[in-house]
Short mmCIF file of C-alpha atoms in Angstrom, two decimals:
data_model
loop_
_atom_site.label_atom_id
_atom_site.label_comp_id
_atom_site.label_asym_id
_atom_site.label_seq_id
_atom_site.Cartn_x
_atom_site.Cartn_y
_atom_site.Cartn_z
CA MET A 1 20.69 -5.92 -12.70
CA SER A 2 19.00 -3.58 -14.61
CA LEU A 3 17.35 -1.45 -12.11
CA ASP A 4 13.94 -0.17 -14.24
CA GLN A 5 11.38 -3.13 -13.00
CA VAL A 6 12.70 -1.69 -9.62
CA ARG A 7 11.88 1.88 -10.37
CA SER A 8 8.23 1.06 -11.81
CA ILE A 9 7.30 0.09 -8.13
CA ALA A 10 9.48 2.73 -6.84
CA ASP A 11 7.58 5.33 -8.86
CA ALA A 12 4.70 4.13 -7.72
CA VAL A 13 5.57 4.04 -4.36
CA LEU A 14 7.11 8.09 -5.23
CA TYR A 15 3.55 9.16 -6.51
CA GLU A 16 1.50 7.62 -3.86
CA GLY A 17 -1.65 9.86 -3.26
CA TYR A 18 0.07 12.53 -5.63
CA LEU A 19 -3.26 13.43 -6.94
CA LEU A 20 -6.32 11.64 -5.92
CA TYR A 21 -10.18 10.91 -8.03
CA PRO A 22 -11.54 13.31 -9.52
CA TYR A 23 -7.95 14.44 -10.24
CA ARG A 24 -9.49 17.91 -9.53
CA ALA A 25 -7.60 21.24 -7.51
CA SER A 26 -10.93 21.93 -6.28
CA SER A 27 -11.63 18.29 -4.53
CA HIS A 28 -11.30 18.28 -1.40
CA LYS A 29 -9.46 15.31 -1.09
CA ASN A 30 -6.65 17.09 -3.19
CA ARG A 31 -6.54 19.54 -0.56
CA SER A 32 -4.60 17.55 1.66
CA ARG A 33 -1.89 15.29 0.14
CA TRP A 34 1.58 14.39 0.33
CA GLN A 35 0.40 11.35 2.88
CA PHE A 36 3.32 9.03 2.59
CA GLY A 37 6.42 8.92 3.00
CA VAL A 38 7.06 12.93 3.88
CA LEU A 39 9.90 14.06 6.08
CA GLY A 40 9.20 17.09 7.43
CA PRO A 41 11.65 19.79 8.42
CA PRO A 42 13.61 20.33 12.38
CA GLN A 43 10.80 21.31 14.81
CA ALA A 44 7.73 21.63 12.20
CA ALA A 45 6.11 17.96 13.93
CA ALA A 46 6.99 19.29 17.27
CA ALA A 47 5.33 22.43 16.59
CA SER A 48 2.13 20.75 14.89
CA PHE A 49 2.86 21.90 11.55
CA GLY A 50 4.91 19.22 9.64
CA GLU A 51 6.10 15.17 9.72
CA GLU A 52 9.52 14.32 11.96
CA PRO A 53 12.13 14.55 9.85
CA GLU A 54 13.34 11.58 10.29
CA MET A 55 13.63 7.40 8.92
CA GLU A 56 15.99 4.50 9.34
CA THR A 57 15.58 1.06 7.62
CA GLN A 58 17.97 -1.95 8.86
CA CYS A 59 18.70 -4.89 6.76
CA LEU A 60 20.54 -7.88 6.57
CA LEU A 61 23.03 -8.42 3.85
CA ALA A 62 25.12 -11.63 3.13
CA PRO A 63 29.10 -11.18 2.52
CA HIS A 64 30.24 -13.01 -0.42
CA ASP A 65 34.13 -13.82 -1.36
CA GLY A 66 34.99 -9.82 -2.00
CA ALA A 67 35.00 -6.73 -0.84
CA ALA A 68 31.00 -6.46 0.29
CA ALA A 69 29.90 -3.03 -0.84
CA VAL A 70 25.95 -1.06 -1.31
CA THR A 71 25.12 1.67 -3.18
CA VAL A 72 21.95 4.06 -1.80
CA ARG A 73 19.61 5.91 -3.75
CA LEU A 74 17.45 8.39 -1.65
CA ARG A 75 14.63 8.99 -4.44
CA PHE A 76 11.88 11.95 -3.06
CA LEU A 77 9.86 15.02 -4.70
CA GLN A 78 10.39 18.25 -4.05
CA LEU A 79 7.41 20.78 -4.12
CA GLN A 80 7.36 23.12 -7.09
CA VAL A 81 4.78 25.77 -6.41
CA ARG A 82 2.88 26.55 -9.48
CA GLU A 83 1.71 30.48 -9.87
CA VAL A 84 -0.36 31.34 -12.23
CA ARG A 85 -0.54 35.68 -13.06
CA SER A 86 -3.02 37.00 -15.42
CA THR A 87 -1.43 40.42 -17.18
CA ASP A 88 -3.74 43.11 -17.49
CA GLU A 89 -4.02 45.78 -19.96
CA ASP A 90 -1.37 48.16 -17.95
CA GLY A 91 0.65 45.24 -17.84
CA VAL A 92 0.65 45.01 -14.65
CA GLU A 93 0.73 41.20 -13.08
CA VAL A 94 -1.83 39.53 -11.03
CA PRO A 95 -2.06 36.63 -9.21
CA VAL A 96 -5.15 34.21 -10.46
CA GLU A 97 -6.30 30.32 -9.42
CA ARG A 98 -7.05 30.10 -12.88
CA LEU A 99 -6.48 31.24 -16.02
CA THR A 100 -8.36 30.76 -19.47
CA VAL A 101 -7.10 31.48 -23.28
CA ASP A 102 -8.75 30.31 -25.88
CA GLY A 103 -10.88 27.90 -23.92
CA ALA A 104 -8.02 25.97 -22.49
CA SER A 105 -7.36 26.54 -18.99
CA VAL A 106 -3.89 26.61 -16.33
CA MET A 107 -4.54 26.39 -12.69
CA SER A 108 -2.11 27.84 -9.85
CA TRP A 109 -1.38 24.46 -8.37
CA ASP A 110 1.52 22.26 -5.61
CA GLU A 111 3.34 20.73 -8.57
CA ALA A 112 6.44 18.34 -7.90
CA VAL A 113 9.82 17.94 -9.16
CA GLU A 114 11.43 14.13 -8.75
CA ARG A 115 14.75 13.96 -6.94
CA GLU A 116 17.81 11.17 -6.40
CA VAL A 117 20.54 10.92 -4.21
CA VAL A 118 23.16 8.39 -5.22
CA LEU A 119 25.41 7.11 -2.71
CA ALA A 120 27.39 4.71 -4.84
CA ALA A 121 29.08 1.17 -3.63
CA LEU A 122 29.90 2.38 -0.39
CA PRO A 123 32.27 -0.23 1.57
CA LEU A 124 30.01 -1.71 4.23
CA GLU A 125 33.11 -1.50 6.58
CA GLN A 126 32.99 2.07 6.85
CA ALA A 127 30.80 4.51 8.19
CA THR A 128 29.22 7.26 6.36
CA ASP A 129 28.04 11.01 6.99
CA VAL A 130 26.80 13.16 4.13
CA VAL A 131 24.83 16.06 3.38
CA HIS A 132 23.72 16.82 0.19
CA GLN A 133 22.20 20.11 -1.12
CA ILE A 134 19.15 20.41 -3.30
CA PRO A 135 18.73 23.96 -5.37
CA GLY A 136 15.93 25.58 -5.16
CA GLY A 137 15.16 27.67 -8.29
CA GLU A 138 12.13 29.46 -9.99
CA ASP A 139 10.92 29.33 -13.39
CA THR A 140 9.11 31.67 -15.66
CA GLU A 141 6.61 30.17 -19.02
CA PRO A 142 4.55 32.98 -20.50
CA VAL A 143 0.90 32.69 -21.51
CA ALA A 144 0.62 33.27 -24.70
CA ASP A 145 -3.10 33.44 -27.10
CA ALA A 146 -3.37 32.61 -30.40
CA ARG A 147 -2.19 36.11 -31.56
CA GLY A 148 1.22 35.55 -29.91
CA VAL A 149 -0.01 38.19 -27.18
CA VAL A 150 1.50 37.42 -23.79
CA VAL A 151 -1.74 37.11 -21.33
CA GLY A 152 -0.05 36.09 -17.89
CA ARG A 153 2.93 34.10 -17.28
CA ILE A 154 3.45 30.92 -15.01
CA VAL A 155 5.61 30.93 -12.28
CA ARG A 156 7.54 27.80 -10.84
CA ARG A 157 9.40 28.00 -7.13
CA ARG A 158 11.14 25.87 -5.33
CA LEU A 159 12.66 26.00 -2.21
CA PRO A 160 16.30 24.50 -1.33
CA LEU A 161 16.35 21.93 0.33
CA ALA A 162 19.14 19.87 2.70
CA VAL A 163 19.34 16.14 3.51
CA ARG A 164 21.59 13.99 5.33
CA VAL A 165 22.57 10.07 4.55
CA ARG A 166 24.13 8.09 7.43
CA THR A 167 25.46 4.47 6.85
CA ARG A 168 26.43 2.58 9.35
CA ALA A 169 27.14 -1.65 9.41
CA VAL A 170 27.64 -3.96 12.74
CA VAL A 171 28.59 -7.88 12.45
CA ASP A 172 25.44 -10.24 14.38
CA ASP A 173 25.85 -13.76 13.56
CA GLY A 174 27.73 -14.10 10.53
CA TYR A 175 25.37 -11.71 8.36
CA VAL A 176 26.18 -7.33 8.07
CA ARG A 177 23.32 -5.73 9.58
CA LEU A 178 23.43 -2.24 7.58
CA THR A 179 21.30 0.74 9.18
CA VAL A 180 20.43 3.84 7.02
CA THR A 181 19.27 7.16 8.40
CA VAL A 182 17.81 9.54 6.13
CA ARG A 183 17.12 13.02 7.68
CA ASN A 184 15.74 16.72 6.62
CA GLU A 185 18.57 19.25 7.34
CA HIS A 186 16.78 22.27 6.31
CA PRO A 187 18.33 25.45 7.86
CA GLU A 188 14.81 27.92 8.11
CA PRO A 189 12.10 26.95 10.89
CA ALA A 190 8.50 26.39 9.13
CA ALA A 191 5.72 28.78 10.84
CA THR A 192 3.00 27.17 9.40
CA LYS A 193 1.70 23.42 7.17
CA ASP A 194 2.46 25.22 4.30
CA ALA A 195 5.78 26.48 5.14
CA ALA A 196 6.53 23.03 6.39
CA ILE A 197 5.53 20.83 3.11
CA ARG A 198 7.68 23.04 1.21
CA ARG A 199 10.27 22.51 3.08
CA SER A 200 10.23 18.59 3.12
CA LEU A 201 11.37 15.63 1.20
CA ILE A 202 8.00 13.81 0.14
CA GLY A 203 7.45 10.23 -1.34
CA ALA A 204 10.85 9.83 0.55
CA HIS A 205 12.10 6.21 0.05
CA LEU A 206 15.62 4.03 -0.50
CA LEU A 207 16.88 1.49 -3.32
CA LEU A 208 19.84 -0.43 -2.02
CA SER A 209 22.12 -2.06 -4.72
CA ALA A 210 24.52 -4.79 -3.11
CA HIS A 211 27.82 -5.49 -4.51
CA ASP A 212 29.50 -9.03 -3.56
CA ALA A 213 26.46 -9.36 -0.93
CA GLY A 214 23.30 -10.12 -1.33
CA PHE A 215 20.53 -8.48 1.42
CA VAL A 216 18.30 -11.25 3.16
CA SER A 217 14.00 -11.33 3.48
CA LEU A 218 13.32 -9.67 6.70
CA LEU A 219 9.70 -11.40 6.24
CA GLU A 220 10.72 -14.64 5.15
CA PRO A 221 14.49 -14.97 6.33
CA PRO A 222 16.74 -18.40 6.51
CA ALA A 223 16.76 -20.35 9.78
CA PRO A 224 20.19 -19.31 10.49
CA ALA A 225 19.42 -15.10 10.06
CA ALA A 226 16.08 -15.12 11.49
CA ALA A 227 17.45 -14.10 15.13
CA ALA A 228 19.46 -11.44 13.43
CA ALA A 229 16.46 -10.44 11.48
CA GLY A 230 14.52 -10.09 14.30
CA ARG A 231 16.94 -7.93 16.24
CA CYS A 232 16.61 -5.25 12.87
CA ARG A 233 14.27 -1.88 13.75
CA GLN A 234 12.40 0.06 11.39
CA ARG A 235 11.64 3.86 11.60
CA ARG A 236 9.07 4.98 9.10
CA CYS A 237 10.75 2.47 6.57
CA TRP A 238 10.07 -0.93 5.43
CA PRO A 239 12.70 -3.22 3.62
CA VAL A 240 11.52 -5.65 1.33
CA LEU A 241 13.68 -7.20 -1.50
CA ALA A 242 12.46 -5.94 -4.93
CA GLY A 243 13.80 -7.08 -8.94
CA PRO A 244 13.31 -10.39 -10.09
CA LYS A 245 12.00 -12.87 -7.55
CA GLY A 246 15.07 -14.90 -6.23
CA THR A 247 17.10 -12.00 -6.80
CA THR A 248 18.81 -10.86 -4.15
CA ASP A 249 20.48 -7.71 -4.71
CA THR A 250 18.54 -5.00 -4.57
CA LEU A 251 16.05 -3.89 -1.74
CA LEU A 252 13.43 -1.70 -1.48
CA GLY A 253 12.75 0.92 1.47
CA ALA A 254 9.03 2.01 1.69
CA PRO A 255 7.34 4.23 3.89
CA ILE A 256 4.28 1.61 3.31
CA ILE A 257 4.16 -1.56 4.30
CA LEU A 258 5.12 -4.70 1.04
CA TYR A 259 5.85 -8.08 0.72
CA ASP A 260 9.08 -9.02 -0.81
CA TYR A 261 9.49 -8.88 -4.88
CA PRO A 262 6.74 -6.22 -5.10
CA GLU A 263 5.22 -6.11 -8.94
CA ILE A 264 3.00 -4.29 -10.78
CA ALA A 265 0.68 -5.73 -12.42
CA GLU A 266 0.58 -6.15 -16.11
CA GLN A 267 -2.79 -5.23 -16.80
CA SER A 268 -2.72 -2.22 -14.93
CA PRO A 269 -2.48 0.46 -18.22
CA GLY A 270 -0.59 3.27 -15.85
CA ALA A 271 -0.14 5.18 -12.59
CA LEU A 272 -3.59 6.44 -11.18
CA PHE A 273 -1.83 7.55 -7.56
CA ASP A 274 -4.48 5.35 -5.39
CA SER A 275 -3.53 2.42 -4.70
CA THR A 276 -6.08 1.98 -2.37
CA GLU A 277 -8.50 2.02 -5.11
CA ILE A 278 -9.10 -0.50 -7.82
CA ASP A 279 -7.95 0.28 -11.84
CA GLU A 280 -11.24 -0.99 -13.06
CA ILE A 281 -13.54 1.16 -10.66
CA LEU A 282 -11.16 4.27 -10.87
CA THR A 283 -11.07 4.18 -14.52
CA LEU A 284 -14.81 4.04 -14.93
CA ARG A 285 -15.35 6.36 -12.60
CA VAL A 286 -12.93 9.13 -14.83
CA MET A 287 -15.30 8.56 -17.95
CA THR A 288 -18.46 9.11 -16.35
CA MET A 289 -16.94 12.54 -15.08
CA THR A 290 -18.61 15.47 -17.03
CA GLU A 291 -16.72 17.38 -19.45
CA GLU A 292 -16.81 20.43 -17.63
CA GLU A 293 -15.13 18.29 -14.62
CA LYS A 294 -12.58 16.53 -17.08
CA THR A 295 -11.48 20.17 -17.98
CA GLU A 296 -10.93 21.12 -14.70
CA ALA A 297 -8.93 18.18 -14.14
CA ARG A 298 -6.46 18.38 -17.17
CA ALA A 299 -5.65 22.13 -16.26
CA THR A 300 -4.76 21.22 -12.85
CA ASP A 301 -1.92 18.72 -13.55
CA PRO A 302 -0.23 17.21 -16.55
CA ARG A 303 -0.18 14.24 -15.07
CA ALA A 304 -4.00 14.77 -14.38
CA ARG A 305 -4.41 15.04 -17.73
CA GLU A 306 -2.61 11.84 -18.73
CA ILE A 307 -4.87 9.55 -16.73
CA ILE A 308 -7.94 11.67 -18.51
CA ASP A 309 -6.59 11.18 -21.71
CA ARG A 310 -5.78 7.70 -20.95
CA CYS A 311 -9.00 6.83 -19.38
CA ASP A 312 -11.08 8.57 -22.77
CA GLY A 313 -9.22 6.71 -25.26
CA MET A 314 -9.59 2.92 -23.91
CA SER A 315 -11.23 0.28 -26.01
CA PRO A 316 -13.37 -1.77 -25.05
CA ALA A 317 -10.77 -5.05 -25.26
CA ASP A 318 -8.69 -2.30 -22.99
CA LEU A 319 -11.36 -2.46 -20.45
CA GLN A 320 -12.06 -6.13 -19.96
CA GLN A 321 -7.89 -6.32 -19.64
CA LEU A 322 -8.61 -4.49 -16.09
CA HIS A 323 -11.52 -6.71 -15.34
CA GLY A 324 -8.72 -9.16 -13.88
CA LEU A 325 -7.67 -12.72 -14.54
CA LEU A 326 -8.34 -16.10 -12.95
CA ARG A 327 -5.42 -17.43 -12.08
CA ASP A 328 -3.22 -20.64 -9.62
CA PRO A 329 -0.08 -19.37 -9.19
CA HIS A 330 0.56 -22.76 -7.50
CA ALA A 331 -0.84 -25.02 -10.54
CA PRO A 332 1.42 -27.05 -13.02
CA GLN A 333 1.65 -25.39 -16.70
CA PRO A 334 -0.72 -26.95 -18.68
CA GLU A 335 0.44 -29.16 -21.43
CA ALA A 336 -0.12 -28.03 -25.06
CA LEU A 337 -3.97 -29.26 -26.67
CA VAL A 338 -3.74 -31.48 -29.66
CA SER A 339 -7.01 -30.32 -30.56
CA PRO A 340 -8.87 -27.34 -29.45
CA PRO A 341 -10.93 -27.05 -26.28
CA PRO A 342 -14.56 -28.20 -26.29
CA ASP A 343 -17.21 -25.21 -26.23
CA VAL A 344 -17.92 -24.95 -22.49
CA ARG A 345 -21.65 -24.06 -23.11
CA ASP A 346 -21.23 -27.78 -24.73
CA VAL A 347 -20.26 -29.37 -21.54
CA ASP A 348 -23.24 -30.61 -19.22
CA PRO A 349 -22.92 -30.00 -15.53
CA ALA A 350 -22.46 -32.99 -13.15
CA ALA A 351 -25.03 -34.77 -11.35
CA PHE A 352 -26.36 -33.42 -8.11
CA ASP A 353 -28.66 -35.28 -6.38
CA THR A 354 -30.63 -33.65 -3.87
CA ALA A 355 -33.27 -35.90 -2.81
CA GLY A 356 -36.14 -33.68 -3.89
CA ALA A 357 -34.90 -30.82 -2.13
CA PRO A 358 -34.56 -27.45 -4.04
CA TRP A 359 -30.85 -26.81 -5.02
CA TRP A 360 -30.59 -23.55 -2.39
CA ASP A 361 -32.35 -25.84 0.24
CA PRO A 362 -29.91 -26.81 2.94
CA ALA A 363 -31.62 -29.79 3.19
CA ALA A 364 -29.99 -30.43 -0.64
CA ASP A 365 -27.04 -31.51 1.07
CA ALA A 366 -27.80 -33.61 3.92
CA SER A 367 -23.52 -34.31 4.89
CA VAL A 368 -23.39 -31.03 6.54
CA ARG A 369 -25.29 -30.33 9.58
CA PRO A 370 -23.46 -27.31 10.90
CA GLY A 371 -25.91 -27.32 14.19
CA SER A 372 -25.16 -30.99 15.01
CA ASP A 373 -22.02 -31.23 13.60
CA ALA A 374 -18.48 -31.44 16.14
CA VAL A 375 -14.93 -30.94 15.85
CA VAL A 376 -12.15 -31.96 18.59
CA ILE A 377 -10.07 -29.61 20.39
CA GLU A 378 -7.59 -30.98 22.23
CA GLY A 379 -9.22 -34.10 22.97
CA VAL A 380 -12.65 -32.53 23.44
CA ARG A 381 -15.55 -32.53 21.45
CA VAL A 382 -17.02 -29.26 20.66
CA ALA A 383 -20.36 -28.40 19.07
CA LYS A 384 -23.41 -25.78 19.12
CA ASP A 385 -23.58 -25.07 22.41
CA SER A 386 -20.29 -25.38 23.91
CA LEU A 387 -18.00 -22.93 25.45
CA VAL A 388 -14.77 -22.24 24.30
CA ARG A 389 -11.83 -19.31 24.94
CA VAL A 390 -10.57 -17.21 22.24
CA HIS A 391 -6.86 -17.00 21.33
CA PRO A 392 -6.61 -15.32 17.64
CA SER A 393 -3.76 -16.20 15.81
CA ARG A 394 -3.93 -16.30 12.38
CA ARG A 395 -3.40 -13.27 10.59
CA ALA A 396 -5.57 -11.78 13.21
CA ASP A 397 -7.29 -8.06 12.45
CA ALA A 398 -7.40 -5.54 15.12
CA GLN A 399 -11.13 -6.46 15.44
CA ASP A 400 -10.37 -9.76 16.55
CA LEU A 401 -7.40 -8.96 18.82
CA PHE A 402 -9.92 -7.30 21.03
CA PHE A 403 -11.46 -10.94 21.54
CA ALA A 404 -8.68 -12.34 22.93
CA GLY A 405 -9.03 -14.15 25.95
CA GLN A 406 -12.72 -13.49 25.97
CA VAL A 407 -15.21 -16.92 26.58
CA ALA A 408 -17.30 -17.81 23.75
CA ARG A 409 -20.35 -20.07 23.03
CA VAL A 410 -20.11 -22.10 19.78
CA THR A 411 -23.51 -21.56 17.35
CA ALA A 412 -22.33 -23.79 14.63
CA VAL A 413 -19.28 -26.39 13.39
CA LEU A 414 -19.39 -25.58 9.74
CA THR A 415 -16.81 -26.71 6.78
CA ASP A 416 -16.03 -25.14 3.71
CA VAL A 417 -15.39 -26.63 -0.05
CA ASP A 418 -11.47 -27.01 0.73
CA GLY A 419 -12.07 -29.38 3.83
CA GLY A 420 -11.17 -26.14 6.24
CA THR A 421 -13.93 -26.49 9.83
CA HIS A 422 -15.10 -22.91 10.99
CA VAL A 423 -16.24 -22.77 14.36
CA ALA A 424 -19.39 -20.20 14.63
CA LEU A 425 -19.03 -17.84 17.74
CA VAL A 426 -20.93 -15.45 19.91
CA LEU A 427 -19.20 -13.71 22.86
CA VAL A 428 -20.97 -14.91 26.04
CA ASP A 429 -19.75 -10.91 27.87
CA ASP A 430 -21.69 -9.16 24.60
CA PRO A 431 -24.88 -7.23 25.82
CA ALA A 432 -26.21 -8.28 21.91
CA SER A 433 -25.04 -11.85 21.89
CA ASP A 434 -28.83 -12.71 22.08
CA LEU A 435 -29.65 -10.45 19.34
CA HIS A 436 -26.47 -11.86 16.95
CA ASP A 437 -27.72 -15.20 17.53
CA TRP A 438 -31.05 -14.41 16.71
CA TYR A 439 -29.82 -12.47 13.39
CA GLY A 440 -27.25 -14.90 12.35
CA ARG A 441 -24.32 -12.69 12.98
CA TYR A 442 -21.25 -14.15 13.89
CA PHE A 443 -17.71 -14.59 14.71
CA TYR A 444 -15.95 -16.68 12.97
CA PHE A 445 -12.42 -18.80 14.04
CA ALA A 446 -10.37 -21.71 13.05
CA PRO A 447 -10.00 -24.55 15.74
CA ASP A 448 -7.04 -23.89 16.59
CA GLU A 449 -7.46 -20.24 18.15
CA LEU A 450 -10.13 -21.74 20.75
CA THR A 451 -9.43 -23.62 23.86
CA PRO A 452 -12.36 -25.47 25.01
CA LEU A 453 -13.36 -24.41 28.94
CA THR A 454 -12.90 -27.15 31.44
CA VAL A 455 -16.19 -28.87 33.29
CA GLU A 456 -15.97 -26.25 36.37
CA GLU A 457 -15.52 -23.15 34.22
CA THR A 458 -18.56 -24.27 32.07
CA ALA A 459 -20.59 -25.53 35.05
CA ARG A 460 -19.56 -21.61 36.49
CA TYR A 461 -19.96 -19.49 33.29
CA ARG A 462 -23.71 -21.21 32.67
CA GLU A 463 -24.64 -20.44 36.58
CA GLU A 464 -23.65 -16.73 36.14
CA ASN A 465 -25.85 -16.47 32.84
CA ARG A 466 -28.88 -17.66 34.45
CA SER A 467 -28.29 -15.53 37.62
#
């Protein structure tokens, strides 16, 4: 298959955190970059100057009838220092933070160069251990004014890198467990944080292509592969199926956790290098930057210039496209309309009898009484003031996990519009439980995450609370 679709995802991983809003070199946010997929030089992590030098991923393959093989693509950024020098009247070059010529500015900055190491069609039955040398270099670019007079230079420098890639495979329950290890083998020690990052692989990730075999999802493995999938171990790399949904010939090993078949939203007009933000919000914030701020951003990096120019050139229709869509991915495809749909403004809303109560008054819906409604858990009726023990299990976040095994008092049993039941709680041992109850600040859990206390336990807790 073509790797174009997968590369769009891989590029988003590669440049994640490369440059953050407000996209200016002077911003504090952009003085600490390269957060993801950094493989530092050996010993840098122990000296607290850099990241660990190694990452490793394990994945499962189901071989076909032919000789199974895999192509390994290691992609990363090589840091490139861009130093701006100004030339004085005597021809002496002096490093400067910024050089402005005829109203256009260029700034000293750390850029990056994309690198890719390819190990093609490696037979699965053979182990591989190779070291690739990534050359360094220095490039110069003169800076001239409108008259053609050279007033400075841009010097770009890259340090050489060395990276070791190892592969090995073993059979596990009829599947092949492939291990790919990547290690930064830079021979020179780093004595400072800046020296370490210049000798690092940045945004490192893997693209694996299977030949005469198919990758197995580790997130949702088929039943026969579940045990083998559970034995796969990951270190600083997370493997997911990539490409068109349903295909199994490509796997992305990313330094961030993704789901199988990640996609770039078709509404996104271009990279913003910050997937933790919403495109629409970032775009609007860029559009509100002052002209001075935009000028500095354009001078910071060519990719920042692309972002500023793209946001400034967006039409109202482009912005509306960013606003989002409401869709049900599981809904059946609608049939073609014979006639135009009616205007929603001409449709009368459904009648809703509130028995004379205002629509916003809880009394308008007499079928719901959270204060007296109940739910049956393990054969026990649970309602307001019941005592239960909490066992978070439904995609529990870190805060919920702190409540595991805690005893809580039920304050209400609620039902949502989809028919789901939610139990509102306050923790019995929380010193602020009365305050939370008065204010209406509750924790919500599903019935299957709760266990009713026995009569004896309930009596004991109530007696302790009285004392």
